[in-house]
Coordinates of C-alpha atoms and ligand atoms in Angstrom, one line a residue:
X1 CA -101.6 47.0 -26.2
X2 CA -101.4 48.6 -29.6
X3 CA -98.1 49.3 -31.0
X4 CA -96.9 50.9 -34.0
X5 CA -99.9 52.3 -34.8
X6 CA -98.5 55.3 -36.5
X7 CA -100.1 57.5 -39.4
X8 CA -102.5 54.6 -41.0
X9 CA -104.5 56.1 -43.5
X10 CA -101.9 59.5 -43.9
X11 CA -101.1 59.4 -47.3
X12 CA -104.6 58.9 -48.1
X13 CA -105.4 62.3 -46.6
X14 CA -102.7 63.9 -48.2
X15 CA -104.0 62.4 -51.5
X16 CA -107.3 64.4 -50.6
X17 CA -105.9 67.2 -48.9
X18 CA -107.3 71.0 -50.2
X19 CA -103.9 72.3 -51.9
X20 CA -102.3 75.0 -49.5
X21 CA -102.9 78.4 -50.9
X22 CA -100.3 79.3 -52.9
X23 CA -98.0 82.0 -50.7
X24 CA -95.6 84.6 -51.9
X25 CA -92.5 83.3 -51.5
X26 CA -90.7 86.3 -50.3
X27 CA -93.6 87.1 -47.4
X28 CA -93.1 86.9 -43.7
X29 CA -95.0 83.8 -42.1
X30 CA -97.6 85.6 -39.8
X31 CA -97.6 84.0 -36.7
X32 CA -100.5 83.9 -33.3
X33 CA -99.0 83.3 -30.4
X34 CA -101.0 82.3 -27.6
X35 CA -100.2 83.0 -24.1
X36 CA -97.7 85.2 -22.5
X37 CA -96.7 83.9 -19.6
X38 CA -93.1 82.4 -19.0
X39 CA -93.0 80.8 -21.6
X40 CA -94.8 83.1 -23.7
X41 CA -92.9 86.3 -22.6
X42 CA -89.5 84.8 -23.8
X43 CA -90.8 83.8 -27.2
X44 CA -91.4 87.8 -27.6
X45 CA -88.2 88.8 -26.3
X46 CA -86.6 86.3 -28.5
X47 CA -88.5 87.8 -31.3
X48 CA -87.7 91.1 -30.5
X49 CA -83.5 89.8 -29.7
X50 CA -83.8 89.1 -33.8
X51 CA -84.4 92.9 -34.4
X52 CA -81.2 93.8 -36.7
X53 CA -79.9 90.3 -37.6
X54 CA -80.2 87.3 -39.9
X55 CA -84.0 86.2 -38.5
X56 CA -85.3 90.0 -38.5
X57 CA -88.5 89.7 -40.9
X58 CA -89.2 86.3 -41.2
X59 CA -92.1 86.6 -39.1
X60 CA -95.2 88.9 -38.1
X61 CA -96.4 88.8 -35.8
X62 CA -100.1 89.1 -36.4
X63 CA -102.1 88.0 -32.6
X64 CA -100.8 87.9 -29.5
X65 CA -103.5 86.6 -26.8
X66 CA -103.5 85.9 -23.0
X67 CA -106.7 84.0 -21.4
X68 CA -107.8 87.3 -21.0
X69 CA -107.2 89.8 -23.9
X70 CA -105.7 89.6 -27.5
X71 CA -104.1 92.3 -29.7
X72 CA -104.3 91.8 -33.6
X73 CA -102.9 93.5 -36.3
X74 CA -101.0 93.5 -39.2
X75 CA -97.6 93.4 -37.8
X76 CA -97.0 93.6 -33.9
X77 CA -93.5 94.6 -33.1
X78 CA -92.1 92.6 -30.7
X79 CA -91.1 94.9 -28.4
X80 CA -94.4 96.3 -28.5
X81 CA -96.1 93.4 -28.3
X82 CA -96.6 92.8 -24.2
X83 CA -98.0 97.0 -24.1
X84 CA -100.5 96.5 -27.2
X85 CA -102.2 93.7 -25.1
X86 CA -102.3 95.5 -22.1
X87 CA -104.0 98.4 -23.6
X88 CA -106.8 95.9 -26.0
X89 CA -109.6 95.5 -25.1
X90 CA -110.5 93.3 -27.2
X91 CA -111.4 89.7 -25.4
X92 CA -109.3 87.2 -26.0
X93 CA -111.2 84.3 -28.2
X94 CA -109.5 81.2 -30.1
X95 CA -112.7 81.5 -32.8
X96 CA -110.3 84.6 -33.9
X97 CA -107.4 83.1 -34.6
X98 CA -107.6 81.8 -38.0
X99 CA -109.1 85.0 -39.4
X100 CA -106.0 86.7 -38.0
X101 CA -103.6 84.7 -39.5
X102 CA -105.3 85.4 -43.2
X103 CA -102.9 86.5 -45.6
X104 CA -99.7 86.0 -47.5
X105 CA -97.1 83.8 -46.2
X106 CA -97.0 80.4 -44.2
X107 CA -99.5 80.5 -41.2
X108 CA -98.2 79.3 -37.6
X109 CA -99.9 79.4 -34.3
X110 CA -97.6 79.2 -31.4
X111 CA -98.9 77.6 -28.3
X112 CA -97.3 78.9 -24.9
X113 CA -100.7 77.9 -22.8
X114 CA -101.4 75.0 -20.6
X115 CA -104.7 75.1 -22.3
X116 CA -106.7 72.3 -22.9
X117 CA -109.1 74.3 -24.8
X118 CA -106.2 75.7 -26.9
X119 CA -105.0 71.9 -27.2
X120 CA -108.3 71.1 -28.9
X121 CA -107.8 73.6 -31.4
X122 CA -104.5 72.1 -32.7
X123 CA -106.1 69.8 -35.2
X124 CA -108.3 72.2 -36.5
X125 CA -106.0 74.7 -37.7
X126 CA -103.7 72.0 -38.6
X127 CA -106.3 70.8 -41.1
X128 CA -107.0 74.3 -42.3
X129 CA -102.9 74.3 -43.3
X130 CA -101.9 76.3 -40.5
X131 CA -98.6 75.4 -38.9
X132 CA -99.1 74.6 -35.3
X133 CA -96.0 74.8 -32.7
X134 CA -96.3 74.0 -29.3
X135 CA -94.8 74.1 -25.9
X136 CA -98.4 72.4 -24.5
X137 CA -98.1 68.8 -24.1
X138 CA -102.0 68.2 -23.8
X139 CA -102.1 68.3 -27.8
X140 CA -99.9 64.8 -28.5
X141 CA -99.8 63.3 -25.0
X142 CA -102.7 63.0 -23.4
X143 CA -105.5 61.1 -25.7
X144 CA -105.0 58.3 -28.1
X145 CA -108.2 59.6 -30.1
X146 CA -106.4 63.4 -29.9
X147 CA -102.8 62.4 -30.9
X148 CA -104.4 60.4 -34.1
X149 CA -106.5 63.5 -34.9
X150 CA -103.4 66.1 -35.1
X151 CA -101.5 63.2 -37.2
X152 CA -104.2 62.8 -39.8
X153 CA -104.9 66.7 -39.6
X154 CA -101.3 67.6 -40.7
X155 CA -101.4 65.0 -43.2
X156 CA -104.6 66.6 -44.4
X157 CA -103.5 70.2 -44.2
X158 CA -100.2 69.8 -45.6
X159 CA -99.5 71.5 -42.0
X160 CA -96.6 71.1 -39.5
X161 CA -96.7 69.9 -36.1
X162 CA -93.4 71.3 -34.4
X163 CA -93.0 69.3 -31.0
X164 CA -89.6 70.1 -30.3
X165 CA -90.7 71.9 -26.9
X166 CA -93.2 69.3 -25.2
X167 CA -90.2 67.1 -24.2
X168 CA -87.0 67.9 -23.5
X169 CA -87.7 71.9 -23.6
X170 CA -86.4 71.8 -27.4
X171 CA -83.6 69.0 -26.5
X172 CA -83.0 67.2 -30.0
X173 CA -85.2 64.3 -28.3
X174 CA -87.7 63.4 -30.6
X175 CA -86.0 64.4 -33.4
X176 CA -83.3 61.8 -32.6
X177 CA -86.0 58.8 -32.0
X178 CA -87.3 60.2 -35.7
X179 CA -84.5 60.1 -37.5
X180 CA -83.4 56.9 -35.8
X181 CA -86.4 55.1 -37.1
X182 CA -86.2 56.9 -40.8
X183 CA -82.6 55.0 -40.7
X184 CA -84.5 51.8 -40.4
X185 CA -83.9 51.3 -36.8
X186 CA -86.6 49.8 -34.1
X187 CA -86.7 51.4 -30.7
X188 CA -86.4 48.9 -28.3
X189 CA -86.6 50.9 -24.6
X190 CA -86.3 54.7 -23.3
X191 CA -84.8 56.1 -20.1
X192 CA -84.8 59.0 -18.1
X193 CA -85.1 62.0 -16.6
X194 CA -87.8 63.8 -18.4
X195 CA -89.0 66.6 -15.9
X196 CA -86.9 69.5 -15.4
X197 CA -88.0 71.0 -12.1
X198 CA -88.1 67.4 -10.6
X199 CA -84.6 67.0 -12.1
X200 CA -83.7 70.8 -10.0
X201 CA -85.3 70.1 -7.1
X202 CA -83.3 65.8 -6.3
X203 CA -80.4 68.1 -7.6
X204 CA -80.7 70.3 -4.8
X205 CA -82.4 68.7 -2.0
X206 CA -80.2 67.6 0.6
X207 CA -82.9 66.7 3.3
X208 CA -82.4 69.3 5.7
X209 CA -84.1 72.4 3.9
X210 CA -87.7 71.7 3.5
X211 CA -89.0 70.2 -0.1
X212 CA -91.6 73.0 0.0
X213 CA -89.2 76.0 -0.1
X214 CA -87.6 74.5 -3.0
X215 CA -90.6 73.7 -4.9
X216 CA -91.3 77.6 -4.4
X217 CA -88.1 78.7 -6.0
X218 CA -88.4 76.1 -8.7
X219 CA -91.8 77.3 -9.6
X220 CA -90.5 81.6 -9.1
X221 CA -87.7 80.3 -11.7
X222 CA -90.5 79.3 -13.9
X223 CA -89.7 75.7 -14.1
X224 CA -92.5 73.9 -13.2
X225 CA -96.1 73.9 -14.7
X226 CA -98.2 76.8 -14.0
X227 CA -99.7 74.2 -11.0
X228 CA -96.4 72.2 -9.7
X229 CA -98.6 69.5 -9.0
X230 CA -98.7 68.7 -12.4
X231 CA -94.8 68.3 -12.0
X232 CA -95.3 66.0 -8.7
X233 CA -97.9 64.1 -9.6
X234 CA -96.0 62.4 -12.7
X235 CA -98.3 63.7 -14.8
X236 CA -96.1 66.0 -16.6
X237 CA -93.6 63.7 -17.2
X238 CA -96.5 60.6 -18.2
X239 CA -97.1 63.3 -21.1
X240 CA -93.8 63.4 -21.9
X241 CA -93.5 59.6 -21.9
X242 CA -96.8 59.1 -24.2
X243 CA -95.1 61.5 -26.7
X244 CA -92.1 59.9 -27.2
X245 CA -93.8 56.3 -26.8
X246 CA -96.0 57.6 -29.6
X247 CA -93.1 59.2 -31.6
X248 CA -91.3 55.8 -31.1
X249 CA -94.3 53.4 -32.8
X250 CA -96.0 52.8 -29.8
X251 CA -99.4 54.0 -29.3
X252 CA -99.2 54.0 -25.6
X253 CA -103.0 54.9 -23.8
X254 CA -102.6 56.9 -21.0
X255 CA -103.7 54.4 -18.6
X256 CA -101.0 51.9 -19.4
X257 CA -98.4 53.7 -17.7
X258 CA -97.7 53.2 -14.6
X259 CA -97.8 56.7 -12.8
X260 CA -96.5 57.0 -8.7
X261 CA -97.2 60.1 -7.7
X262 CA -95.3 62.4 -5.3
X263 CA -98.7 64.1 -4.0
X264 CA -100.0 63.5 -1.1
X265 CA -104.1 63.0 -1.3
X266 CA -104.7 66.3 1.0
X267 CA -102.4 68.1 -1.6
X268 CA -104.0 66.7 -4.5
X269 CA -107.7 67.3 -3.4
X270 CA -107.2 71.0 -2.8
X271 CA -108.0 73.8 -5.4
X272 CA -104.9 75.4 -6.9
X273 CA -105.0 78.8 -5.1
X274 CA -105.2 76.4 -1.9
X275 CA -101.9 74.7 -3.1
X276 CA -99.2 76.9 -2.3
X277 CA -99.8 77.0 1.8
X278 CA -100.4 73.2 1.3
X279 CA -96.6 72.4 -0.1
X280 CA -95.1 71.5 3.3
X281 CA -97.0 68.1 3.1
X282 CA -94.3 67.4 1.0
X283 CA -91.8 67.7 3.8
X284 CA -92.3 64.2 6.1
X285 CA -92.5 61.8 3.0
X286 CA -89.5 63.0 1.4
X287 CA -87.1 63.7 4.2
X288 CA -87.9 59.9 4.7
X289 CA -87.3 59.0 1.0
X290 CA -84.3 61.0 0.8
X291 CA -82.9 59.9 4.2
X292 CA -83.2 56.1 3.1
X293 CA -81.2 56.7 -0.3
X294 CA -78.7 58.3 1.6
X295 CA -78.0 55.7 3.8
X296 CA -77.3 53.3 1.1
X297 CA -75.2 56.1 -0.9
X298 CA -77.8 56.4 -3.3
X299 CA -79.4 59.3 -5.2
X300 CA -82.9 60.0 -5.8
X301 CA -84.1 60.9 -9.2
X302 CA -87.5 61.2 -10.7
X303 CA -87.8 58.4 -13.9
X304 CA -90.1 57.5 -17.2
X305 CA -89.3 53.8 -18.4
X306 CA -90.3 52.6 -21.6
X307 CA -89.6 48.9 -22.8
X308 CA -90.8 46.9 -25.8
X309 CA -89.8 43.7 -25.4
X310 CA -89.3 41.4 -29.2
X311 CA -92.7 40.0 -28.7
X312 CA -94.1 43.5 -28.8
X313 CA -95.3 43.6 -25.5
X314 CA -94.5 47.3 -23.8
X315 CA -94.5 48.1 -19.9
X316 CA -94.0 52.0 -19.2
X317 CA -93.8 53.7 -15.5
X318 CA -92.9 56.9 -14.0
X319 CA -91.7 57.4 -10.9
X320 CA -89.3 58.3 -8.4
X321 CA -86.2 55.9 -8.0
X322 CA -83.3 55.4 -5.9
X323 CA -80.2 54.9 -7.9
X324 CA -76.3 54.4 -7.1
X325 CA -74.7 57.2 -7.1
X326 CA -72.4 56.1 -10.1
X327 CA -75.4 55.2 -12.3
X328 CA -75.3 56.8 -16.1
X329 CA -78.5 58.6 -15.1
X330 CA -78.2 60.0 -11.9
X331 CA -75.3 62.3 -13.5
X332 CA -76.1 65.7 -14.5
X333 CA -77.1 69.5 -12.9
X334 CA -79.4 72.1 -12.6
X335 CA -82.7 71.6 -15.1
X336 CA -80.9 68.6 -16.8
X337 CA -82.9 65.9 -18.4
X338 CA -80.7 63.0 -19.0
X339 CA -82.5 60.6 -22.1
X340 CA -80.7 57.1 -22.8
X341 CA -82.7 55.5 -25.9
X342 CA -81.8 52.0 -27.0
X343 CA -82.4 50.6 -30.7
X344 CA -81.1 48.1 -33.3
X345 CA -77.7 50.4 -33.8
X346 CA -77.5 51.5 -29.9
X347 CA -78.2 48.1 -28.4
X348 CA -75.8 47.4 -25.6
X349 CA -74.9 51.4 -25.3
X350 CA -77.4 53.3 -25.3
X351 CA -77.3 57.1 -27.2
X352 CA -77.6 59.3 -24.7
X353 CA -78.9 63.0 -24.5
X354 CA -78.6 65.3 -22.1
X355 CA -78.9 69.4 -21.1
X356 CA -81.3 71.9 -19.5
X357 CA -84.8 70.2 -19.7
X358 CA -87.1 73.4 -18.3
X359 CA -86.8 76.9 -18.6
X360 CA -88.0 79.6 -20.4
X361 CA -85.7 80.7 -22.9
X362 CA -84.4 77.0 -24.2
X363 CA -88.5 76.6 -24.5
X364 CA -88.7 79.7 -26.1
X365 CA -85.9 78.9 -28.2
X366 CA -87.4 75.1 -29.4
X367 CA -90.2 76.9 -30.4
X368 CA -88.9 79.2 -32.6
X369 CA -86.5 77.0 -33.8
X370 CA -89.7 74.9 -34.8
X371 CA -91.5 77.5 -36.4
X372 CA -88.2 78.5 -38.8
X373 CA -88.1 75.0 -39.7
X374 CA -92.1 74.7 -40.9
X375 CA -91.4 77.9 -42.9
X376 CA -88.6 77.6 -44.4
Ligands
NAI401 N1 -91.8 76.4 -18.1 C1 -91.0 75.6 -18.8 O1 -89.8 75.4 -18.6 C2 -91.7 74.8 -19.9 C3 -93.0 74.9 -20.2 N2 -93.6 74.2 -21.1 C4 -95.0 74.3 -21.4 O2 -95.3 75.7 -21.8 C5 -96.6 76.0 -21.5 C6 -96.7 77.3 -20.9 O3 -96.0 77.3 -19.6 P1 -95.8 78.6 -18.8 O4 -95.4 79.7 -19.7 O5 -94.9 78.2 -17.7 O6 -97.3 78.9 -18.2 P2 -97.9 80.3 -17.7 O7 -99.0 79.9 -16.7 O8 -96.8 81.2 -17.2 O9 -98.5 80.9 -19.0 C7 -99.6 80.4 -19.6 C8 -100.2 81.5 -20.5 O10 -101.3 80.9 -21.3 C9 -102.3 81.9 -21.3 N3 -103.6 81.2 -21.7 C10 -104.3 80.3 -21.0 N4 -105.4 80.0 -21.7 C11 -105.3 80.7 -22.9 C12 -106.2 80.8 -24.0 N5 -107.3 80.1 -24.1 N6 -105.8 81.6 -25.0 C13 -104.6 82.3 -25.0 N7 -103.8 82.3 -23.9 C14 -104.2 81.5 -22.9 C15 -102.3 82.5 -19.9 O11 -103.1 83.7 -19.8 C16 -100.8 82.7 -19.7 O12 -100.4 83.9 -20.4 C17 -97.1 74.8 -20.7 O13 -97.9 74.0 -21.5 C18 -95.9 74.1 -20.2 O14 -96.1 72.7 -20.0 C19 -92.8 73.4 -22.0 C20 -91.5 73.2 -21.8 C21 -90.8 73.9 -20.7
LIG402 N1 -92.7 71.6 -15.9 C1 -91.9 71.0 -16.9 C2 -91.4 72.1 -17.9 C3 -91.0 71.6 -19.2 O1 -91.7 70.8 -19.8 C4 -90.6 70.3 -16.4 O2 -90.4 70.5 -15.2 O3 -90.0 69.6 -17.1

């Protein structure tokens, strides 16, 4: 197990980094946002909700792509922005980004994909000095080799990384376990609910309507990844874990956690389009789950553990749990992830953060709120 990796030779890079391009100080920072799904759509209609007010100007935007098309130009009002790529017909293609974003003023790309082709791309532009935000948790939480590579391209860059989005749906997660350890503290263990549809659906399942139907509406409310096995699977939420593991000092590898999936092999063998008249598989092993817990009064809630122990040695699962109804983190509603993070200050209490952890417009929300920090 490798821990406290961190940013080895960072400062290094720095030291040898190109200088950013010097940028007029009073210029908007042109901005490429990449998809325009959920996600994606509420970013523009944020953008377009700043029309008027304090934030109106402090970015272009300059690209808007799906997987499909992309629209560029100069400045892409917001409101316009879903129309202009409907009519392009211009192919979308990732080898255009950086051109776009040319010009005066800081330089962010925005990822709203699932992409892991878009995910590759992060430490490139990154070492180019671009700013890279993202709602994608394939960038920092997937690869060892991948999370190193956007560390020492930022470094190198002078470029941001704004993560605020891949746990926690902007939640003031990682920016806690940050300024935690800039105040000299050691993270000792982390707890929680990290998924936000598998926090909505234990919130609402009450064993007599099928798990299916509510895995339906969680995905119509745009809650779960674009394929809501990802969600069941653990996988999701193993991303989410790595992140913070890694944000913590421990360079977790994917294959040390412990990962127990809610998806049934015939579910998990089937192509995505297949997936959706599939769901009901989910029905028999849950009613069962849930019908257990509630015979012991107990609730059932979907969980990422991470402990260091003083020796250094680290043990991280995910999984689905069956707590007393009273415990700390069976509590909240709706989408809420519920985070309790122990350290040298917080040793027998733990701080504990909690609110909406899915959703498109607190996603939408931590990303912009990301970008405004990297540009100001
Ligand atoms: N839905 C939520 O509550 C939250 C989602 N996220 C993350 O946000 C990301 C987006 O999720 P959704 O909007 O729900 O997905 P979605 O499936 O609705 O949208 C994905 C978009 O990415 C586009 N895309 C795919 N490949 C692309 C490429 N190479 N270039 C440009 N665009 C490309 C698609 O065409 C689509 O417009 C995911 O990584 C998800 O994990 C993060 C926090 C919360
Ligand atoms: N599918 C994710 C969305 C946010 O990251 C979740 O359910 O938490």
């Amino acid at each position: 197990m490798n821990v406290a990796a961190g940013v080895a030779h960072s400062e290094t890079l720095r030291a040898l980094a190109p200088q950013p391009q010097a940028r007029a100080a009073n210029a908007s920072a042109r901005v490429a946002l990449l998809g325009t799904g959920t996600v994606g759509s509420a970013v523009i209609a944020r953008l377009a909700g700043w029309r008027g007010g304090a934030l109106d100007g402090r970015v272009s935007l300059v690209h808007v792509a799906n997987s499909r098309r992309a629209a560029v130009a100069d400045a892409i009002a917001p409101e316009q922005a879903v129309a202009a790529l409907a009519e392009s017909t211009r192919a979308s293609s990732l080898d255009e980004v950086a051109s776009a974003l040319h010009g005066d003023g800081a330089r962010v790309v925005i990822d709203a994909t699932a992409s892991e082709a878009v995910a590759e791309r992060h430490a490139q532009w990154l070492a180019q000095g671009i700013h890279v935000v993202t709602a994608c948790k394939i960038g920092q939480g997937t690869t060892l080799a991948r999370w190193r590579a956007i560390r020492e391209a930022c470094a190198y860059g002078g470029s941001g990384y704004g993560d605020s989005a891949t746990v926690g749906a902007g939640l003031p997660l990682l920016r806690s376990l940050r300024e935690l350890q800039a105040g000299g503290d050691r993270i000792h263990a982390i707890a929680g609910v990290l998924s936000g549809s598998l926090a909505w659906l234990f919130n609402h399942y009450d064993g007599m309507r099928p798990f299916s139907a509510l895995v339906r509406q969680a995905r119509d409310a745009g809650y779960t990844e674009p394929d809501p096995r990802d969600d069941l699977s653990g996988e999701d939420v193993r991303r989410k874990l790595l992140i913070l593991a890694r944000a913590a000092g421990v360079a977790l590898d994917a294959s040390e956690v412990e990962v127990a999936s809610l998806v049934p092999p015939e579910l998990a063998i089937l192509s995505k389009d297949s997936v959706d008249a599939a769901l009901p598989a989910l029905d028999g092993p849950l009613r069962e789950r849930y019908a257990a817990a509630y015979k012991d009064g107990a609730k059932l809630r979907f969980l990422a553990r991470l402990e260091r122990g003083e020796d250094g040695k680290v043990s991280a699962k995910v999984g689905l749990e069956s707590l007393p109804g009273d415990h700390p983190l069976a509590g909240g509603a709706g989408t809420d992830n519920k985070v309790a993070i122990w350290s040298d200050r917080y040793r027998a209490q733990p701080l504990v953060i909690q609110g909406p952890g899915a959703g498109a417009e607190v996603t939408a929300a931590g990303l912009l709120d990301d970008v405004l920090r990297l540009i100001s």
